mmCIF file of C-alpha atoms and ligand atoms in Angstrom:
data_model
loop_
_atom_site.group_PDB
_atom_site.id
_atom_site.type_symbol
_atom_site.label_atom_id
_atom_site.label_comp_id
_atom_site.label_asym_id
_atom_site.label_seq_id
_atom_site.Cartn_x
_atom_site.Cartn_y
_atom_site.Cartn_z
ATOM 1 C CA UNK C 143 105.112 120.105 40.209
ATOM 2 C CA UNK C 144 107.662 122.403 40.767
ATOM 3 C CA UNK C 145 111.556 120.805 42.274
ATOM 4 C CA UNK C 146 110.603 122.327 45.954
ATOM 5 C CA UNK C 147 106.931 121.202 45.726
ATOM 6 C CA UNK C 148 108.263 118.050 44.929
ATOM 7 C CA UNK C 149 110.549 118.376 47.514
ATOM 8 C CA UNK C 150 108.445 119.084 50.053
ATOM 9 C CA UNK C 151 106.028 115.826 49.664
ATOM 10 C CA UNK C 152 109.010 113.662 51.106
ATOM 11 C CA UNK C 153 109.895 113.224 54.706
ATOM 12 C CA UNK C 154 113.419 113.821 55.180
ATOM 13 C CA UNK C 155 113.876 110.149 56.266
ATOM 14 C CA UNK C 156 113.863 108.213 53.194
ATOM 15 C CA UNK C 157 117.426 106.910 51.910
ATOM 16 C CA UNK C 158 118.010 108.286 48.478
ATOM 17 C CA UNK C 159 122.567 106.922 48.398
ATOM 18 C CA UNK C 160 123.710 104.360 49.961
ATOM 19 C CA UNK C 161 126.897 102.781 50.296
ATOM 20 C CA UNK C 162 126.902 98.799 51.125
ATOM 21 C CA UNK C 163 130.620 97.251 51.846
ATOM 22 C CA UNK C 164 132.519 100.183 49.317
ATOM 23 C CA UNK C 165 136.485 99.204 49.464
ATOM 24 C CA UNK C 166 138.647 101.222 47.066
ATOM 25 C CA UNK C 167 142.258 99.865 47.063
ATOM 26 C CA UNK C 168 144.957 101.855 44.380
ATOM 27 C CA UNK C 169 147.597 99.823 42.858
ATOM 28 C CA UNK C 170 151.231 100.965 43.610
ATOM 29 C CA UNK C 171 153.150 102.088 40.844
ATOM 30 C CA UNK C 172 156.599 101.644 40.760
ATOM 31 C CA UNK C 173 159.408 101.250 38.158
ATOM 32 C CA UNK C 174 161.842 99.235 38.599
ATOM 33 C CA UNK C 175 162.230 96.368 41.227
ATOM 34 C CA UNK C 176 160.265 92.727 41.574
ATOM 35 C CA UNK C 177 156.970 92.448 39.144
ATOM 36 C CA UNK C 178 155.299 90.562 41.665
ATOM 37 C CA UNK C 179 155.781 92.391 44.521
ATOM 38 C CA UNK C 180 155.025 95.695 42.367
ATOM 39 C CA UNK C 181 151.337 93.954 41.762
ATOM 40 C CA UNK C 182 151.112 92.843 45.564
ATOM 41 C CA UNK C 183 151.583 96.529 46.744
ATOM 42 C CA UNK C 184 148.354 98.217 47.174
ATOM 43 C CA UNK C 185 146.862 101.224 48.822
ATOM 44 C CA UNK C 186 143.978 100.345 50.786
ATOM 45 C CA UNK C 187 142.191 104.099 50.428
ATOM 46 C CA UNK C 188 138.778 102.924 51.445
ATOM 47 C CA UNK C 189 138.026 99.528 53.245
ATOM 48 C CA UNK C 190 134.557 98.348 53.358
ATOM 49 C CA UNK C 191 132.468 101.623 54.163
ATOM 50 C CA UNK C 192 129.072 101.748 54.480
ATOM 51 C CA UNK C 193 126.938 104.643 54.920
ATOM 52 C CA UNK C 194 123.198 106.033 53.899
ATOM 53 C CA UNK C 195 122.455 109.427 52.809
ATOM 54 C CA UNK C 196 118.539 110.195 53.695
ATOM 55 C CA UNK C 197 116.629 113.109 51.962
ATOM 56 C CA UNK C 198 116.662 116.543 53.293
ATOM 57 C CA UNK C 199 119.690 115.724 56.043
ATOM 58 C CA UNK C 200 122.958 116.470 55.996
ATOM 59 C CA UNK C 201 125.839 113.137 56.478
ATOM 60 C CA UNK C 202 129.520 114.488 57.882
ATOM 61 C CA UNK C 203 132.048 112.213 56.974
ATOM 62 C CA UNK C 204 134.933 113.795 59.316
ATOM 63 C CA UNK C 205 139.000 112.604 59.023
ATOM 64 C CA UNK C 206 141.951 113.814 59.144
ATOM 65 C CA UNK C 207 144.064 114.461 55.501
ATOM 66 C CA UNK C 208 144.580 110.809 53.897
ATOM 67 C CA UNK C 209 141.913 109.290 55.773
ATOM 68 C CA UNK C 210 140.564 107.932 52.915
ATOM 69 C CA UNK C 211 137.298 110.734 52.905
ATOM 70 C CA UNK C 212 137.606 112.330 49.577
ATOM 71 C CA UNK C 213 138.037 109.123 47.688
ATOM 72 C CA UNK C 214 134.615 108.203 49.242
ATOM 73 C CA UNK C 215 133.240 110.906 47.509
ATOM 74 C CA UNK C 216 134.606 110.215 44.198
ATOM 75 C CA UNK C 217 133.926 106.775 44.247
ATOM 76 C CA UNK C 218 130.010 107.889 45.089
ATOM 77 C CA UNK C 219 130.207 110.287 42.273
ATOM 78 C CA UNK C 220 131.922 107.372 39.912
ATOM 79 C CA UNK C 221 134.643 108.717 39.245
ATOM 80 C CA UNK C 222 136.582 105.963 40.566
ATOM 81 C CA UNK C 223 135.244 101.834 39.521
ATOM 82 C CA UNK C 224 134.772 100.261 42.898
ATOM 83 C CA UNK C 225 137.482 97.189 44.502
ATOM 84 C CA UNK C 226 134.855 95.679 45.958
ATOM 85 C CA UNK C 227 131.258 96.545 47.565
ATOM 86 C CA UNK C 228 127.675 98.042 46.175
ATOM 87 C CA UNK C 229 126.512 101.608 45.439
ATOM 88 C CA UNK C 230 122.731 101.806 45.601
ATOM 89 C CA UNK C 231 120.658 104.840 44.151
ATOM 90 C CA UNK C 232 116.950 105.295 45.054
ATOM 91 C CA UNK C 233 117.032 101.105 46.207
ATOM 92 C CA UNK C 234 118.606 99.676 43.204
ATOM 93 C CA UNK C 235 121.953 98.886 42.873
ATOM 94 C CA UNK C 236 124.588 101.024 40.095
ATOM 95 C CA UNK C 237 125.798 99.208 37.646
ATOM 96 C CA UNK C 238 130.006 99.820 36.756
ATOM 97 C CA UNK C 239 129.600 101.199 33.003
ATOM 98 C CA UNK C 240 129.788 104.406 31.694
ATOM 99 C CA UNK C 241 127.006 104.740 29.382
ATOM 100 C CA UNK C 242 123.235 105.702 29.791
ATOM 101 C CA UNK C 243 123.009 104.822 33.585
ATOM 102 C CA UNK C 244 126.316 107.080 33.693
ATOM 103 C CA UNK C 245 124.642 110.364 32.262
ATOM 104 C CA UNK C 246 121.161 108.952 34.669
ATOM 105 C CA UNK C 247 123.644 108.956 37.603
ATOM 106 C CA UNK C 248 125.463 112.065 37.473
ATOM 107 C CA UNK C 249 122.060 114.029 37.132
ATOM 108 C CA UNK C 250 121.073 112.699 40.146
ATOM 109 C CA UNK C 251 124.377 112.742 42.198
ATOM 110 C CA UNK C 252 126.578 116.384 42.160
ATOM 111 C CA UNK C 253 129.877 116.657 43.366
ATOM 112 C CA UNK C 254 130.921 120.224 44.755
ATOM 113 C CA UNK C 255 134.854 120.251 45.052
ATOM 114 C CA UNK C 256 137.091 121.917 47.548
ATOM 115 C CA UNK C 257 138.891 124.137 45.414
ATOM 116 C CA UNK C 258 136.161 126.231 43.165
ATOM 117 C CA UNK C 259 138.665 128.353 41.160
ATOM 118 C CA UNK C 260 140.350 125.100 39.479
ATOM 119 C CA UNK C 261 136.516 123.872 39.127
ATOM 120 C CA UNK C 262 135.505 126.652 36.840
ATOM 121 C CA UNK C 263 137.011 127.179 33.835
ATOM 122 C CA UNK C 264 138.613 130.640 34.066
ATOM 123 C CA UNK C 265 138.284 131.663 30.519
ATOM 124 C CA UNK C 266 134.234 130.990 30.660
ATOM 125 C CA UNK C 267 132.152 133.103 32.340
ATOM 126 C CA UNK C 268 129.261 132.373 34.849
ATOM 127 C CA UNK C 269 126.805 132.253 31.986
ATOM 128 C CA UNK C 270 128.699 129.712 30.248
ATOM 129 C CA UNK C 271 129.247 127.267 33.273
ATOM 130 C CA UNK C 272 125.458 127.303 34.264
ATOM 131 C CA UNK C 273 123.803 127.312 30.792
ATOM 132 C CA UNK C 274 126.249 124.475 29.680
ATOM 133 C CA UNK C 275 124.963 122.418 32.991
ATOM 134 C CA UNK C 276 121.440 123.149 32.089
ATOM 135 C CA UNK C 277 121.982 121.868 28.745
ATOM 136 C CA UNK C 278 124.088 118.692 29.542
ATOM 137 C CA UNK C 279 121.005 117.873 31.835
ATOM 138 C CA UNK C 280 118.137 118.903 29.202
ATOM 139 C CA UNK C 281 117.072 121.640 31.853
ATOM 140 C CA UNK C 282 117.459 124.774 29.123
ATOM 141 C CA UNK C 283 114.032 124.985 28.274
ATOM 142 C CA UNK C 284 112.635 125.625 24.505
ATOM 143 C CA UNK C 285 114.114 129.142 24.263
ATOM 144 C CA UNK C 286 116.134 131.824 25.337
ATOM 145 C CA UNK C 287 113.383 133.044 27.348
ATOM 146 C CA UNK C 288 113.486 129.899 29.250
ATOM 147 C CA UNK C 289 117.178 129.721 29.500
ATOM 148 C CA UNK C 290 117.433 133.222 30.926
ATOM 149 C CA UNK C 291 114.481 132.409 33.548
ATOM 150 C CA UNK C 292 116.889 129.048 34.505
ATOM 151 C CA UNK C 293 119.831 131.041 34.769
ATOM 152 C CA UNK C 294 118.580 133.514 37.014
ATOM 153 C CA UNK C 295 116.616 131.086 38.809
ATOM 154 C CA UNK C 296 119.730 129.427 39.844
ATOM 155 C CA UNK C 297 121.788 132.170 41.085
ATOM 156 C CA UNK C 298 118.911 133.417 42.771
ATOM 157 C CA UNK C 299 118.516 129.937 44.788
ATOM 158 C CA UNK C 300 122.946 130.601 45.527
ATOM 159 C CA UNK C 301 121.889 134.237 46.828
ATOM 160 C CA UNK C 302 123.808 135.375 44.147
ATOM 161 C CA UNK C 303 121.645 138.553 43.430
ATOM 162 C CA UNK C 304 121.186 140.804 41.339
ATOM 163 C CA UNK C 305 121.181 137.297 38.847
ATOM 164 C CA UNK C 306 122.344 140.160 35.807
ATOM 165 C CA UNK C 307 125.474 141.350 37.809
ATOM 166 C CA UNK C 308 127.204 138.258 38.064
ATOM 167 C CA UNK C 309 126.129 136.606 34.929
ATOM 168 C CA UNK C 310 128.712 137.584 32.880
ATOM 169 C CA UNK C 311 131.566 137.870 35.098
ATOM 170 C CA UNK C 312 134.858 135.563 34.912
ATOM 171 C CA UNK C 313 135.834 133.460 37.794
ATOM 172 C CA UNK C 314 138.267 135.815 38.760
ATOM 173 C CA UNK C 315 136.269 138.853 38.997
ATOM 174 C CA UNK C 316 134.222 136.769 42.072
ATOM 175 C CA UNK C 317 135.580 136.188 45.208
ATOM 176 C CA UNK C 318 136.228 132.703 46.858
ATOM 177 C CA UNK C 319 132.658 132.427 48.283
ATOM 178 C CA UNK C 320 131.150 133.514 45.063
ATOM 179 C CA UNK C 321 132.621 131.031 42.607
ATOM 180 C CA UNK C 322 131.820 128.026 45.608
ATOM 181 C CA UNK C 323 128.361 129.630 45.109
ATOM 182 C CA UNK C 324 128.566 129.495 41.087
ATOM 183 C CA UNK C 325 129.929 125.556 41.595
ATOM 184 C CA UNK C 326 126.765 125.242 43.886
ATOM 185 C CA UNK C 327 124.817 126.647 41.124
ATOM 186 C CA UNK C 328 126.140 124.690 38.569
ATOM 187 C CA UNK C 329 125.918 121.587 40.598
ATOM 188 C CA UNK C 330 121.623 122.284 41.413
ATOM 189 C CA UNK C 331 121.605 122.773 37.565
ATOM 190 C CA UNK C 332 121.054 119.221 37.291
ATOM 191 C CA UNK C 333 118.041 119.000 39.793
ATOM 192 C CA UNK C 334 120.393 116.293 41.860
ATOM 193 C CA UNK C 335 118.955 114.487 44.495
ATOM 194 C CA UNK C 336 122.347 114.271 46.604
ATOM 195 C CA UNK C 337 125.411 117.097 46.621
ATOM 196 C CA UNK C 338 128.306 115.740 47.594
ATOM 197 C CA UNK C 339 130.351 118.327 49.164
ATOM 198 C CA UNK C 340 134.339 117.682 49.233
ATOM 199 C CA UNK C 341 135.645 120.091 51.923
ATOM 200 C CA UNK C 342 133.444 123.039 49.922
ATOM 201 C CA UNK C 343 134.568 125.542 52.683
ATOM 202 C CA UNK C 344 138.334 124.801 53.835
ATOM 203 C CA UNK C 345 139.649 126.971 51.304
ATOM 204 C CA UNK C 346 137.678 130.158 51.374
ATOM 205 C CA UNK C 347 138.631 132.889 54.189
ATOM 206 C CA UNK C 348 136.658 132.066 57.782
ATOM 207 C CA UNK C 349 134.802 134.649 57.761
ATOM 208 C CA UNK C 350 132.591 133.919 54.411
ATOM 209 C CA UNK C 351 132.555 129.958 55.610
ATOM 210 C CA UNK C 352 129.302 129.938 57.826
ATOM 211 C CA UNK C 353 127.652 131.963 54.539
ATOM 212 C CA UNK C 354 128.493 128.880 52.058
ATOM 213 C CA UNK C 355 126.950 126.347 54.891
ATOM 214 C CA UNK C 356 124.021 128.297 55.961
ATOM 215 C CA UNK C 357 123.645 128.322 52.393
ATOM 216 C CA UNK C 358 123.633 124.554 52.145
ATOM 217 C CA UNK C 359 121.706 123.850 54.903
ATOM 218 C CA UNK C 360 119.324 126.378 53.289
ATOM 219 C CA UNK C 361 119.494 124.258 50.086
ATOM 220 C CA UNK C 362 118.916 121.167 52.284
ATOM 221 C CA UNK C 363 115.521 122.070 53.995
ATOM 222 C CA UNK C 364 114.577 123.866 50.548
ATOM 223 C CA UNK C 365 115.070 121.364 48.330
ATOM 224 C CA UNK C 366 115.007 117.896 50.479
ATOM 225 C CA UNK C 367 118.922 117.823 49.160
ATOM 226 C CA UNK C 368 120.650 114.422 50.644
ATOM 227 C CA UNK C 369 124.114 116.450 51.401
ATOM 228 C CA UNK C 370 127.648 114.327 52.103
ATOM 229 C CA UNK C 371 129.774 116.745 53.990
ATOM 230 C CA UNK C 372 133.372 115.685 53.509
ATOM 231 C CA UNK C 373 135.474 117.690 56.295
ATOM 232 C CA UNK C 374 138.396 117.908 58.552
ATOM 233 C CA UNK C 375 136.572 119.560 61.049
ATOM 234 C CA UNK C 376 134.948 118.293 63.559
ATOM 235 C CA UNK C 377 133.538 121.318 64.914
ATOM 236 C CA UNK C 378 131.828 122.340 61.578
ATOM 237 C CA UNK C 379 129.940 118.978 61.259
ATOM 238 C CA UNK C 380 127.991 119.799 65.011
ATOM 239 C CA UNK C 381 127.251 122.543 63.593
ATOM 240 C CA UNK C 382 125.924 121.866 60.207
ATOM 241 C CA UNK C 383 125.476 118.271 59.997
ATOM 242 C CA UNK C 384 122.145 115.528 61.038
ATOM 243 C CA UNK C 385 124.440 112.603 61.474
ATOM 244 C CA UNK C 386 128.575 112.419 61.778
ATOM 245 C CA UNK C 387 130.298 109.773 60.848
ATOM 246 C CA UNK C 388 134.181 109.428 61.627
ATOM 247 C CA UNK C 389 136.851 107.806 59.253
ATOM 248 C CA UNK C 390 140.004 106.697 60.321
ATOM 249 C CA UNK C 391 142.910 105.126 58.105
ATOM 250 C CA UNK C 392 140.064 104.090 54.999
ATOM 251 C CA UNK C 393 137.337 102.737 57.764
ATOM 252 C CA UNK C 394 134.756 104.808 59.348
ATOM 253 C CA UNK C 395 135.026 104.329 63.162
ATOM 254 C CA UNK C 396 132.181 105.945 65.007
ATOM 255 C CA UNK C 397 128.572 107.146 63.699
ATOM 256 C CA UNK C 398 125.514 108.807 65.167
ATOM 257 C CA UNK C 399 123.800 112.058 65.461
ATOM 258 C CA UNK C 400 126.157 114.774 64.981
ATOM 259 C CA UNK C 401 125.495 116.250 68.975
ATOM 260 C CA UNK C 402 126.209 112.611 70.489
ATOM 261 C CA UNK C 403 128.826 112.025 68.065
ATOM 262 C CA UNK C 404 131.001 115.456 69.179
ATOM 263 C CA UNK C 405 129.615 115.808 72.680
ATOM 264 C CA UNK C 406 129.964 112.474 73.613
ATOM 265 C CA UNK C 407 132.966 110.919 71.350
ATOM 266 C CA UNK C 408 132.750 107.191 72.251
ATOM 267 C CA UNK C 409 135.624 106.581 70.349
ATOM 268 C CA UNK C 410 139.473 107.497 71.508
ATOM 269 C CA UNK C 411 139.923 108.507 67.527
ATOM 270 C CA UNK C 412 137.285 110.592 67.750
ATOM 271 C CA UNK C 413 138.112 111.478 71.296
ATOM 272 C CA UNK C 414 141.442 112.782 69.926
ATOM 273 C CA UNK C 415 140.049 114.412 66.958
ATOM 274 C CA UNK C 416 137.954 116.779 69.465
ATOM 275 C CA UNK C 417 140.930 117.289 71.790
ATOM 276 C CA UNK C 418 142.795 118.905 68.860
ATOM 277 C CA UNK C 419 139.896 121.212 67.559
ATOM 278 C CA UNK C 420 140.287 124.395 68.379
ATOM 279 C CA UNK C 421 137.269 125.113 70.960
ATOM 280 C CA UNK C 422 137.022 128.772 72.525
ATOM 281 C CA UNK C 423 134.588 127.127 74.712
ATOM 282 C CA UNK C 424 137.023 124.925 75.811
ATOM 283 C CA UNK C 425 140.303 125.635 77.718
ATOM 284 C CA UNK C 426 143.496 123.972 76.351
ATOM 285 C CA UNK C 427 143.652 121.007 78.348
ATOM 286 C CA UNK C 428 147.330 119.329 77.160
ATOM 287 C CA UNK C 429 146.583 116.038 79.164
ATOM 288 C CA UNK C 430 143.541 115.260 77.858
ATOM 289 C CA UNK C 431 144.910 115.674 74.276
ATOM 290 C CA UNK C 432 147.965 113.466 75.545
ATOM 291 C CA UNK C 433 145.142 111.072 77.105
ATOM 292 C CA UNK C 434 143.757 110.569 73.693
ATOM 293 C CA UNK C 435 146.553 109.988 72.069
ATOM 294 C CA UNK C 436 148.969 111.622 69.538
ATOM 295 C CA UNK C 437 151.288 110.407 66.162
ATOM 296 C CA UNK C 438 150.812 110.220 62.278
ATOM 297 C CA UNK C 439 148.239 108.126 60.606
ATOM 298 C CA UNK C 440 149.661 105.407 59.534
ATOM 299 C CA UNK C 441 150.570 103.977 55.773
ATOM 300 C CA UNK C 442 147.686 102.393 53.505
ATOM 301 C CA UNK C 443 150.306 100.547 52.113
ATOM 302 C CA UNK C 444 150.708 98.489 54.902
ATOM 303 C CA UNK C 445 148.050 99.209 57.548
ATOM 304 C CA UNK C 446 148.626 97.945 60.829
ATOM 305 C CA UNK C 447 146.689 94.616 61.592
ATOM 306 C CA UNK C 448 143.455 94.560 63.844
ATOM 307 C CA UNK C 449 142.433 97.835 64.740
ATOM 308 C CA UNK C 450 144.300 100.557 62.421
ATOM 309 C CA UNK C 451 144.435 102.986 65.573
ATOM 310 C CA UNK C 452 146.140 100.656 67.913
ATOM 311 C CA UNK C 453 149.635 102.543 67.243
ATOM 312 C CA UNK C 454 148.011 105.831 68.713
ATOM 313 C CA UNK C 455 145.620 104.657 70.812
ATOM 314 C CA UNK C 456 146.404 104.908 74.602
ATOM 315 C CA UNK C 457 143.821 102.456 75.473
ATOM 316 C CA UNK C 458 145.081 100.098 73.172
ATOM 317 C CA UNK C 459 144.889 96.302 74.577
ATOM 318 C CA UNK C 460 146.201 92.651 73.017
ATOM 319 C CA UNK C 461 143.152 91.786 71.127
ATOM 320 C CA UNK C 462 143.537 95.316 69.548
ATOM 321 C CA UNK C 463 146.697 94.640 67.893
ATOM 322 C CA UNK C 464 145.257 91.589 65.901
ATOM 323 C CA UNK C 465 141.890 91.599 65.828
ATOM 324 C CA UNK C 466 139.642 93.973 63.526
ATOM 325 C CA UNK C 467 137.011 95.552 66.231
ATOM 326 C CA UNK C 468 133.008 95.216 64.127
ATOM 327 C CA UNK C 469 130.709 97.854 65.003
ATOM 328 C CA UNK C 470 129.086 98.259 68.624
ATOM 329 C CA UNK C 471 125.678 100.049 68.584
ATOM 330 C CA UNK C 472 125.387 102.144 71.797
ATOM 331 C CA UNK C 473 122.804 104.167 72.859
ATOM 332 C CA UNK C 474 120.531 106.556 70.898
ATOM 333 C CA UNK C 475 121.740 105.183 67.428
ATOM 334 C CA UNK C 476 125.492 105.992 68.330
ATOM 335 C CA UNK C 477 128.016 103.035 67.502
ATOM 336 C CA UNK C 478 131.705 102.615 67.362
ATOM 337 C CA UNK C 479 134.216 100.454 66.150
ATOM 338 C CA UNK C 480 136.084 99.427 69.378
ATOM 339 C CA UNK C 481 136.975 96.666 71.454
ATOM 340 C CA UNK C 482 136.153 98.622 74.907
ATOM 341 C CA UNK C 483 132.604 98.797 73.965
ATOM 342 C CA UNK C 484 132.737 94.697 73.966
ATOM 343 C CA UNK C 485 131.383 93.219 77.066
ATOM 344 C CA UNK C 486 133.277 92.998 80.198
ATOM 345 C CA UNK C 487 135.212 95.589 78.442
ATOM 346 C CA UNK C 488 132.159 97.777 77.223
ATOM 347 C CA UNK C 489 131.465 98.060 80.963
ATOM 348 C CA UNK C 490 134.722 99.720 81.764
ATOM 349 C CA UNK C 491 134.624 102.151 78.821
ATOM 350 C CA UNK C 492 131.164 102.665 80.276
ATOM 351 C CA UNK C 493 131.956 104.231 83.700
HETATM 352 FE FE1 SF4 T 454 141.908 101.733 70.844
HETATM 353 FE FE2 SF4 T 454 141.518 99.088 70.816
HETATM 354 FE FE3 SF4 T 454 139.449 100.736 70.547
HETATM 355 FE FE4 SF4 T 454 141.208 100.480 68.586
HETATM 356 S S1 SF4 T 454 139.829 98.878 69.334
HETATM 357 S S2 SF4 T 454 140.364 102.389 69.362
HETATM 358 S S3 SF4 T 454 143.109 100.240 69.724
HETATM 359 S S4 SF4 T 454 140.770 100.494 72.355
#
């Protein structure tokens, strides 16, 4: 059976990553000063994050810069050991080594980064990046007839055509879309169940962005890919993601189908985040963006107590301040993290 026949007997429901509890918290490094308070300071990157990615669907995981969404990714990919929580692949739990299961995982789970000309090697061409992937996984075949069917099979499924033109070019003979398309390419070499996709457009020119999505989501309902798409914007994930899920501060805040999530924010975070998207549907509208709120994240070092968005948040209230706010479910699968979506205060948000 061939990867897309394969593919194609699944449903697009069924959870292939998940992420139970996941808290990643950096230790400080300083020199000098107090050893104990150098071993108290900590940054808390990622606090207790949960999330599922389901076959054939794509998962936006949308935050500002130092919102803690990158290090999600790593830590699915294993490149960071976890603080504290569970990584599950296909229903059973990863184990923390770096052995056997390692090489198992990383076959099955590809990381795409943002920045595809320090991902490639620039003194290796494109044949050497993709037949080094195939190899790694044991996807080469018996021969060089088999490697040079691979090989073109994989640019071919990047739209990177004719396969024999870009073969043997360098990184920087291939412009920014093209070597995110070779990093695609070298990523499916594997035959991965789940892409994770760190920012994978925000640093080519706008105009060739929609190409490298359309190509994912082409990838996606081809080959029943679970896809994590990290981004800043907002506006991208309606556009190319199933579900949206907002981070704030290391915590994700809000989650639900990507039209709910960024037609209908439910919370001020994410009400803020849409305010300052540039919309050309939408007319600037400076007191709504003051409505939601404005300021800096704040430091990981320290995060403010109870809700981390209480300094920004104009509807900010006592319990706010001290209390962390769980998750509300709301209607049609939508949830937030917020105390106005608790009872007698749930009703007022609601109006
Ligand atoms: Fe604002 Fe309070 Fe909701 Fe946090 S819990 S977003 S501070 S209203």
């Amino acid at each position: 059976m061939t990867t897309e026949q394969s593919a194609a007997a699944h449903t697009g429901t069924d959870v292939v990553l998940e992420a139970r509890g996941v808290t990643k918290h950096f230790p400080v490094r300083r020199t000098g000063g107090d050893v104990l308070a150098r071993r108290r300071r900590t940054v808390h990157a990622v606090d207790d994050v949960s999330l599922k990615l389901r076959r054939g669907t794509v998962t936006a995981l949308v935050g500002e810069s130092g919102s803690g969404k990158s290090t999600v990714a790593r830590l699915l990919a294993r490149l960071y050991p976890l603080t504290a929580g569970e990584i599950q692949l296909g229903g059973e739990a990863v184990g923390a080594g770096r052995g056997r299961s390692f090489r198992t995982y990383v076959k099955q789970v590809q990381l795409i980064f943002q920045d595809p000309f320090a991902s490639l090697n620039p003194v290796h061409t494109v044949r050497y990046h993709l037949t080094r992937a195939l190899k790694i996984h044991g996807r080469a075949g018996d021969g060089d007839a088999d490697l040079q069917k691979s090989l073109a099979a994989l640019l071919e499924r990047v739209q990177l055509t004719p396969p024999h033109q870009f073969l043997d070019k360098f990184p920087h003979e291939l412009s920014g879309g093209q070597r995110q398309r070779v990093a695609i390419a070298r990523a499916l070499g594997a035959d991965p169940q789940v892409l994770l996709a760190d920012e994978p457009v925000s640093m080519l020119d706008v105009s060739i962005r929609l190409g490298v999505l359309n190509l994912l989501r082409d990838l996606k309902e081809r080959l029943h890919l679970a896809i994590l798409y990290i981004t800043h914007d907002i506006a991208s994930a309606r556009y190319f993601a199933d579900t949206t899920l907002v981070m704030y501060a290391g915590r994700i805040v809000e989650g639900g189908d990507s039209e709910t999530v960024t037609q209908h924010p439910a919370h001020p975070y994410t009400q803020l985040l849409i305010a300052s998207a540039p919309d050309p549907d939408r007319v600037a509208d400076e007191e709504a963006q003051e409505e939601a709120g404005s300021g800096e994240p704040p430091s990981l070092i320290t995060p403010p107590d109870g809700c981390r968005f209480h300094p920004r948040c104009p509807k900010a209230m006592e319990r706010c301040r001290t209390e962390p706010p769980p998750r509300f479910d709301l209607a049609d699968g939508q949830w937030a993290a917020c105390w106005l979506y608790d009872g007698a205060e749930g009703q007022e948000a609601g109006k």
